[in-house]
Amino acid sequence: TQYNYILTSRPEPAVTLITLNRPKALNALSSPLFAELNEALREADNDDSVSAIVLTGSERAFAAGADIKEMKDKEYADVYKNRFLEDWADMTRIRKPIIAAVSGFALGGGCELALMCDIILASPTAKFGQPEINLGVIPGGGGSQRLTKVIGKSRTMEMVLTGRMVSAQEAAQWGLVSRVVAEGEGEVVKEAISVAKEIGDRSQIAVQAGKEVVNAGKPLPFNFMATGRIFHGLFATKDQKEGMSAFAQKRKANFVNA
Ligand code: HXC
């Protein structure tokens, strides 16, 4: 399949590599990009010759979040009726393991995207954050729930309420990523491919069953929808318009709490 916003390849016979490819927008996750990502993931999931999937971005950014310029003028009625971003949860139904190889910014929806993967490897340059609060909104992609499970409530609150970015080292200490790899261009992708290859040497039925049981007991689709609805509700506020317009116009937001 030919894609416009992602690249796909087979660095190993049993490994699909998906690279987010909107470099000028720091891989902002526009709706068309996410549709392509879901399509590529489905394709890999349905291909018996693929055992594991690696998802990565560029050296500068894994992904800087949902596309703010696409969202800024949306109204509550639009996002509710069109189930805005609800298809992000589709990837939680992929059976094969997905390994995120994160360099640079993993912010907002980009951090949530990494959290929807099964293993996260970080380059020393990785920076994780949920800066939605600076835009007058909240994490809408299930990140609030997943982060709480992974790093605990207090750290999650600090990230979600202040928007502070967390370094790769701190993320590793917190258990947000499984480890930080050696520095160097392409290192994190190389390491992720090697983990994917190793998984590929195991029984694929056992691997997929393993993923299923680790994920069992997390009613995530529901949480995703519930938090997603609250996220939708913020599109009825002036502060969402102001926060996102200010970002697009490169100025400081002037929130009016309405
Ligand atoms: C649209 C984006 C973008 C985004 C960056 N760009 N992030 N466009 N949506 N999320 C664009 C910039 O507008 C700019 O375009 C170009 O990418 C390069 O970015 P700069 O800001 O010039 O780079 P830099 O100064 O290095 O700053 C990097 C940055 C900053 C700190 C990552 O770009 C930033 O703060 N981005 C927004 C991060 C964010 O708030 N993410 C959360 C989004 S909300 P031009 O055209 O000027 O070159 C979200 C909701 C999730 O994710 C809901 C999920 C269900």
Short mmCIF file of N, CA and C in Angstrom, two decimals, residues 57-184:
data_model
loop_
_atom_site.label_atom_id
_atom_site.label_comp_id
_atom_site.label_asym_id
_atom_site.label_seq_id
_atom_site.Cartn_x
_atom_site.Cartn_y
_atom_site.Cartn_z
N GLY A 57 9.33 7.48 14.91
CA GLY A 57 9.15 8.77 14.25
C GLY A 57 10.48 9.21 13.67
N SER A 58 10.87 10.44 13.92
CA SER A 58 12.16 10.93 13.43
C SER A 58 13.09 11.10 14.63
N GLU A 59 14.32 11.54 14.38
CA GLU A 59 15.24 11.79 15.49
C GLU A 59 14.71 12.93 16.36
N ARG A 60 14.05 13.91 15.72
CA ARG A 60 13.60 15.10 16.45
C ARG A 60 12.28 14.88 17.17
N ALA A 61 11.42 14.06 16.59
CA ALA A 61 10.10 13.86 17.20
C ALA A 61 9.53 12.50 16.89
N PHE A 62 9.15 11.78 17.94
CA PHE A 62 8.30 10.60 17.75
C PHE A 62 6.97 11.13 17.22
N ALA A 63 6.32 11.98 17.99
CA ALA A 63 5.13 12.71 17.53
C ALA A 63 4.82 13.81 18.54
N ALA A 64 4.58 15.03 18.03
CA ALA A 64 4.33 16.18 18.90
C ALA A 64 2.84 16.33 19.24
N GLY A 65 2.08 15.26 19.10
CA GLY A 65 0.69 15.31 19.54
C GLY A 65 -0.30 15.28 18.40
N ALA A 66 -1.57 15.35 18.77
CA ALA A 66 -2.62 15.48 17.76
C ALA A 66 -2.36 16.79 17.01
N ASP A 67 -2.91 16.91 15.82
CA ASP A 67 -2.63 18.09 14.99
C ASP A 67 -3.47 19.29 15.46
N ILE A 68 -2.79 20.23 16.13
CA ILE A 68 -3.48 21.36 16.76
C ILE A 68 -4.15 22.24 15.71
N LYS A 69 -3.50 22.39 14.56
CA LYS A 69 -4.07 23.26 13.52
C LYS A 69 -5.34 22.64 12.92
N GLU A 70 -5.39 21.32 12.91
CA GLU A 70 -6.60 20.64 12.43
C GLU A 70 -7.74 20.78 13.45
N MET A 71 -7.38 20.82 14.74
CA MET A 71 -8.40 20.80 15.80
C MET A 71 -8.94 22.16 16.19
N LYS A 72 -8.15 23.22 15.92
CA LYS A 72 -8.39 24.45 16.67
C LYS A 72 -9.78 25.05 16.45
N ASP A 73 -10.34 24.91 15.26
CA ASP A 73 -11.66 25.52 15.01
C ASP A 73 -12.82 24.56 15.22
N LYS A 74 -12.54 23.37 15.69
CA LYS A 74 -13.64 22.40 15.85
C LYS A 74 -14.54 22.80 17.02
N GLU A 75 -15.83 22.51 16.84
CA GLU A 75 -16.83 22.77 17.88
C GLU A 75 -17.22 21.45 18.54
N TYR A 76 -17.87 21.56 19.70
CA TYR A 76 -18.29 20.35 20.41
C TYR A 76 -19.14 19.45 19.51
N ALA A 77 -20.09 20.05 18.78
CA ALA A 77 -20.98 19.24 17.94
C ALA A 77 -20.19 18.44 16.91
N ASP A 78 -19.14 19.06 16.33
CA ASP A 78 -18.32 18.34 15.33
C ASP A 78 -17.64 17.14 15.97
N VAL A 79 -16.94 17.40 17.08
CA VAL A 79 -16.10 16.34 17.63
C VAL A 79 -16.96 15.22 18.21
N TYR A 80 -18.15 15.57 18.74
CA TYR A 80 -19.03 14.54 19.28
C TYR A 80 -19.64 13.71 18.14
N LYS A 81 -20.25 14.40 17.17
CA LYS A 81 -20.93 13.67 16.09
C LYS A 81 -19.96 12.82 15.28
N ASN A 82 -18.78 13.36 15.02
CA ASN A 82 -17.81 12.64 14.17
C ASN A 82 -16.88 11.73 14.98
N ARG A 83 -17.19 11.59 16.27
CA ARG A 83 -16.38 10.70 17.12
C ARG A 83 -14.90 11.02 16.98
N PHE A 84 -14.57 12.30 17.08
CA PHE A 84 -13.21 12.77 16.83
C PHE A 84 -12.18 12.00 17.66
N LEU A 85 -11.23 11.40 16.99
CA LEU A 85 -10.10 10.66 17.56
C LEU A 85 -10.49 9.31 18.15
N GLU A 86 -11.76 8.92 18.03
CA GLU A 86 -12.14 7.65 18.61
C GLU A 86 -11.43 6.49 17.93
N ASP A 87 -11.08 6.67 16.65
CA ASP A 87 -10.41 5.57 15.93
C ASP A 87 -8.97 5.35 16.43
N TRP A 88 -8.49 6.26 17.29
CA TRP A 88 -7.17 6.02 17.87
C TRP A 88 -7.15 4.71 18.66
N ALA A 89 -8.29 4.36 19.23
CA ALA A 89 -8.34 3.15 20.06
C ALA A 89 -8.29 1.88 19.21
N ASP A 90 -8.46 2.01 17.89
CA ASP A 90 -8.44 0.82 17.04
C ASP A 90 -7.16 0.01 17.25
N MET A 91 -6.07 0.71 17.46
CA MET A 91 -4.80 -0.01 17.54
C MET A 91 -4.67 -0.86 18.80
N THR A 92 -5.55 -0.63 19.77
CA THR A 92 -5.51 -1.48 20.96
C THR A 92 -6.06 -2.88 20.66
N ARG A 93 -6.66 -3.05 19.48
CA ARG A 93 -7.14 -4.38 19.11
C ARG A 93 -6.14 -5.17 18.25
N ILE A 94 -4.98 -4.58 17.99
CA ILE A 94 -3.95 -5.31 17.24
C ILE A 94 -3.38 -6.41 18.13
N ARG A 95 -3.28 -7.62 17.60
CA ARG A 95 -2.83 -8.75 18.43
C ARG A 95 -1.32 -8.86 18.51
N LYS A 96 -0.64 -8.43 17.46
CA LYS A 96 0.81 -8.58 17.46
C LYS A 96 1.46 -7.48 18.30
N PRO A 97 2.60 -7.81 18.92
CA PRO A 97 3.26 -6.80 19.75
C PRO A 97 3.72 -5.60 18.93
N ILE A 98 3.54 -4.43 19.50
CA ILE A 98 3.99 -3.18 18.86
C ILE A 98 5.05 -2.56 19.78
N ILE A 99 6.21 -2.31 19.23
CA ILE A 99 7.31 -1.72 20.01
C ILE A 99 7.52 -0.29 19.55
N ALA A 100 7.41 0.63 20.48
CA ALA A 100 7.64 2.04 20.14
C ALA A 100 9.12 2.35 20.32
N ALA A 101 9.73 2.96 19.30
CA ALA A 101 11.11 3.41 19.38
C ALA A 101 11.06 4.93 19.37
N VAL A 102 11.27 5.52 20.57
CA VAL A 102 11.01 6.95 20.73
C VAL A 102 12.30 7.77 20.80
N SER A 103 12.44 8.71 19.86
CA SER A 103 13.49 9.73 19.92
C SER A 103 12.79 11.08 19.94
N GLY A 104 13.35 12.05 20.63
CA GLY A 104 12.80 13.41 20.61
C GLY A 104 11.43 13.49 21.28
N PHE A 105 10.61 14.41 20.77
CA PHE A 105 9.34 14.71 21.44
C PHE A 105 8.30 13.60 21.32
N ALA A 106 7.75 13.21 22.44
CA ALA A 106 6.55 12.35 22.46
C ALA A 106 5.57 13.08 23.35
N LEU A 107 4.80 13.97 22.74
CA LEU A 107 3.97 14.90 23.51
C LEU A 107 2.49 14.71 23.22
N GLY A 108 1.67 14.93 24.23
CA GLY A 108 0.23 14.86 24.06
C GLY A 108 -0.16 13.51 23.46
N GLY A 109 -0.87 13.58 22.33
CA GLY A 109 -1.25 12.35 21.64
C GLY A 109 -0.05 11.50 21.25
N GLY A 110 1.12 12.10 21.12
CA GLY A 110 2.33 11.34 20.80
C GLY A 110 2.77 10.48 21.97
N CYS A 111 2.63 11.01 23.16
CA CYS A 111 2.92 10.24 24.38
C CYS A 111 1.86 9.14 24.54
N GLU A 112 0.61 9.50 24.25
CA GLU A 112 -0.48 8.52 24.35
C GLU A 112 -0.31 7.40 23.32
N LEU A 113 0.19 7.77 22.15
CA LEU A 113 0.44 6.77 21.11
C LEU A 113 1.50 5.78 21.59
N ALA A 114 2.57 6.30 22.17
CA ALA A 114 3.62 5.41 22.70
C ALA A 114 3.03 4.50 23.78
N LEU A 115 2.15 5.07 24.61
CA LEU A 115 1.55 4.28 25.70
C LEU A 115 0.60 3.20 25.18
N MET A 116 0.09 3.35 23.96
CA MET A 116 -0.76 2.30 23.38
C MET A 116 0.08 1.17 22.80
N CYS A 117 1.41 1.39 22.68
CA CYS A 117 2.28 0.32 22.23
C CYS A 117 2.57 -0.61 23.40
N ASP A 118 3.21 -1.75 23.12
CA ASP A 118 3.38 -2.76 24.16
C ASP A 118 4.70 -2.63 24.90
N ILE A 119 5.72 -2.20 24.19
CA ILE A 119 7.04 -1.99 24.79
C ILE A 119 7.49 -0.61 24.29
N ILE A 120 8.04 0.21 25.18
CA ILE A 120 8.58 1.50 24.74
C ILE A 120 10.08 1.51 25.01
N LEU A 121 10.86 1.72 23.96
CA LEU A 121 12.31 1.93 24.11
C LEU A 121 12.56 3.40 23.82
N ALA A 122 13.45 4.00 24.61
CA ALA A 122 13.69 5.44 24.44
C ALA A 122 15.14 5.72 24.09
N SER A 123 15.34 6.66 23.21
CA SER A 123 16.66 7.22 22.97
C SER A 123 16.92 8.21 24.11
N PRO A 124 18.19 8.50 24.44
CA PRO A 124 18.46 9.49 25.49
C PRO A 124 17.87 10.86 25.17
N THR A 125 17.51 11.11 23.91
CA THR A 125 16.94 12.40 23.53
C THR A 125 15.42 12.46 23.74
N ALA A 126 14.80 11.35 24.12
CA ALA A 126 13.33 11.31 24.21
C ALA A 126 12.82 12.25 25.30
N LYS A 127 11.70 12.91 25.00
CA LYS A 127 11.05 13.78 25.99
C LYS A 127 9.57 13.48 25.95
N PHE A 128 9.03 13.12 27.11
CA PHE A 128 7.62 12.75 27.20
C PHE A 128 6.85 13.85 27.91
N GLY A 129 5.64 14.13 27.45
CA GLY A 129 4.85 15.14 28.13
C GLY A 129 3.40 15.11 27.69
N GLN A 130 2.54 15.66 28.55
CA GLN A 130 1.12 15.83 28.23
C GLN A 130 0.82 17.33 28.34
N PRO A 131 1.21 18.11 27.32
CA PRO A 131 1.09 19.57 27.41
C PRO A 131 -0.28 20.12 27.03
N GLU A 132 -1.29 19.24 26.93
CA GLU A 132 -2.62 19.69 26.51
C GLU A 132 -3.14 20.83 27.36
N ILE A 133 -2.76 20.84 28.64
CA ILE A 133 -3.26 21.85 29.57
C ILE A 133 -2.92 23.25 29.07
N ASN A 134 -1.80 23.39 28.36
CA ASN A 134 -1.40 24.70 27.80
C ASN A 134 -2.28 25.13 26.63
N LEU A 135 -3.09 24.19 26.14
CA LEU A 135 -3.98 24.48 25.01
C LEU A 135 -5.42 24.61 25.47
N GLY A 136 -5.64 24.52 26.77
CA GLY A 136 -7.01 24.61 27.29
C GLY A 136 -7.78 23.31 27.15
N VAL A 137 -7.08 22.19 26.98
CA VAL A 137 -7.76 20.88 26.93
C VAL A 137 -7.02 19.87 27.82
N ILE A 138 -7.36 18.60 27.66
CA ILE A 138 -6.77 17.54 28.48
C ILE A 138 -6.36 16.39 27.55
N PRO A 139 -5.59 15.44 28.06
CA PRO A 139 -5.28 14.28 27.23
C PRO A 139 -6.58 13.56 26.85
N GLY A 140 -6.79 13.31 25.57
CA GLY A 140 -8.07 12.71 25.14
C GLY A 140 -7.92 11.30 24.63
N GLY A 141 -6.69 10.81 24.57
CA GLY A 141 -6.44 9.51 23.96
C GLY A 141 -6.17 8.41 24.97
N GLY A 142 -6.80 8.53 26.13
CA GLY A 142 -6.63 7.47 27.13
C GLY A 142 -5.35 7.60 27.93
N GLY A 143 -4.56 8.64 27.67
CA GLY A 143 -3.26 8.78 28.33
C GLY A 143 -3.38 8.99 29.83
N SER A 144 -4.42 9.68 30.24
CA SER A 144 -4.57 9.94 31.67
C SER A 144 -4.72 8.61 32.42
N GLN A 145 -5.49 7.70 31.85
CA GLN A 145 -5.70 6.40 32.49
C GLN A 145 -4.45 5.53 32.40
N ARG A 146 -3.87 5.48 31.22
CA ARG A 146 -2.69 4.61 31.05
C ARG A 146 -1.51 5.12 31.87
N LEU A 147 -1.30 6.43 31.88
CA LEU A 147 -0.17 6.97 32.66
C LEU A 147 -0.34 6.65 34.13
N THR A 148 -1.57 6.79 34.64
CA THR A 148 -1.81 6.52 36.06
C THR A 148 -1.43 5.08 36.40
N LYS A 149 -1.81 4.16 35.52
CA LYS A 149 -1.45 2.74 35.73
C LYS A 149 0.06 2.56 35.75
N VAL A 150 0.73 3.29 34.87
CA VAL A 150 2.15 3.03 34.64
C VAL A 150 3.05 3.77 35.62
N ILE A 151 2.78 5.06 35.86
CA ILE A 151 3.71 5.84 36.70
C ILE A 151 3.07 6.31 38.01
N GLY A 152 1.79 6.02 38.20
CA GLY A 152 1.13 6.41 39.44
C GLY A 152 0.44 7.76 39.35
N LYS A 153 -0.38 8.02 40.35
CA LYS A 153 -1.25 9.19 40.30
C LYS A 153 -0.51 10.51 40.43
N SER A 154 0.42 10.59 41.38
CA SER A 154 1.05 11.87 41.66
C SER A 154 1.85 12.37 40.46
N ARG A 155 2.64 11.47 39.87
CA ARG A 155 3.43 11.86 38.70
C ARG A 155 2.54 12.19 37.52
N THR A 156 1.47 11.40 37.37
CA THR A 156 0.53 11.67 36.28
C THR A 156 -0.10 13.04 36.45
N MET A 157 -0.53 13.33 37.67
CA MET A 157 -1.14 14.64 37.94
C MET A 157 -0.17 15.76 37.60
N GLU A 158 1.10 15.58 38.00
CA GLU A 158 2.07 16.63 37.73
C GLU A 158 2.19 16.83 36.21
N MET A 159 2.27 15.73 35.48
CA MET A 159 2.42 15.85 34.02
C MET A 159 1.18 16.47 33.38
N VAL A 160 0.00 15.99 33.79
CA VAL A 160 -1.24 16.43 33.14
C VAL A 160 -1.61 17.86 33.54
N LEU A 161 -1.32 18.23 34.79
CA LEU A 161 -1.76 19.55 35.27
C LEU A 161 -0.76 20.66 34.99
N THR A 162 0.53 20.31 34.85
CA THR A 162 1.52 21.35 34.54
C THR A 162 2.01 21.29 33.09
N GLY A 163 1.90 20.12 32.45
CA GLY A 163 2.40 19.98 31.09
C GLY A 163 3.91 19.81 31.02
N ARG A 164 4.56 19.63 32.17
CA ARG A 164 6.02 19.51 32.19
C ARG A 164 6.51 18.30 31.39
N MET A 165 7.62 18.48 30.67
CA MET A 165 8.21 17.38 29.92
C MET A 165 9.15 16.59 30.82
N VAL A 166 9.17 15.29 30.59
CA VAL A 166 9.97 14.37 31.38
C VAL A 166 11.07 13.79 30.49
N SER A 167 12.30 13.77 31.00
CA SER A 167 13.42 13.26 30.20
C SER A 167 13.36 11.73 30.08
N ALA A 168 14.17 11.21 29.17
CA ALA A 168 14.24 9.75 28.98
C ALA A 168 14.67 9.06 30.28
N GLN A 169 15.67 9.65 30.95
CA GLN A 169 16.17 9.05 32.21
C GLN A 169 15.06 8.96 33.24
N GLU A 170 14.35 10.09 33.40
CA GLU A 170 13.26 10.13 34.38
C GLU A 170 12.16 9.14 33.99
N ALA A 171 11.86 9.09 32.69
CA ALA A 171 10.82 8.18 32.20
C ALA A 171 11.20 6.73 32.49
N ALA A 172 12.49 6.42 32.39
CA ALA A 172 12.94 5.05 32.67
C ALA A 172 12.83 4.75 34.16
N GLN A 173 13.23 5.75 34.97
CA GLN A 173 13.12 5.58 36.43
C GLN A 173 11.67 5.34 36.85
N TRP A 174 10.78 6.01 36.18
CA TRP A 174 9.36 5.91 36.52
C TRP A 174 8.69 4.65 35.95
N GLY A 175 9.38 3.96 35.05
CA GLY A 175 8.77 2.80 34.43
C GLY A 175 7.86 3.14 33.25
N LEU A 176 7.97 4.38 32.79
CA LEU A 176 7.18 4.79 31.63
C LEU A 176 7.74 4.14 30.36
N VAL A 177 9.05 3.91 30.34
CA VAL A 177 9.68 3.19 29.22
C VAL A 177 10.41 1.99 29.79
N SER A 178 10.66 0.98 28.96
CA SER A 178 11.35 -0.18 29.54
C SER A 178 12.83 0.10 29.71
N ARG A 179 13.43 0.84 28.78
CA ARG A 179 14.83 1.24 29.01
C ARG A 179 15.25 2.33 28.04
N VAL A 180 16.37 2.96 28.37
CA VAL A 180 16.98 3.96 27.50
C VAL A 180 18.14 3.28 26.79
N VAL A 181 18.18 3.38 25.48
CA VAL A 181 19.26 2.73 24.73
C VAL A 181 20.45 3.68 24.61
N ALA A 182 21.55 3.19 24.06
CA ALA A 182 22.75 4.02 23.86
C ALA A 182 22.41 5.18 22.94
N GLU A 183 23.16 6.29 23.11
CA GLU A 183 22.87 7.42 22.22
C GLU A 183 23.42 7.15 20.82
N GLY A 184 22.93 7.92 19.86
CA GLY A 184 23.39 7.73 18.48
C GLY A 184 22.21 7.64 17.55
#
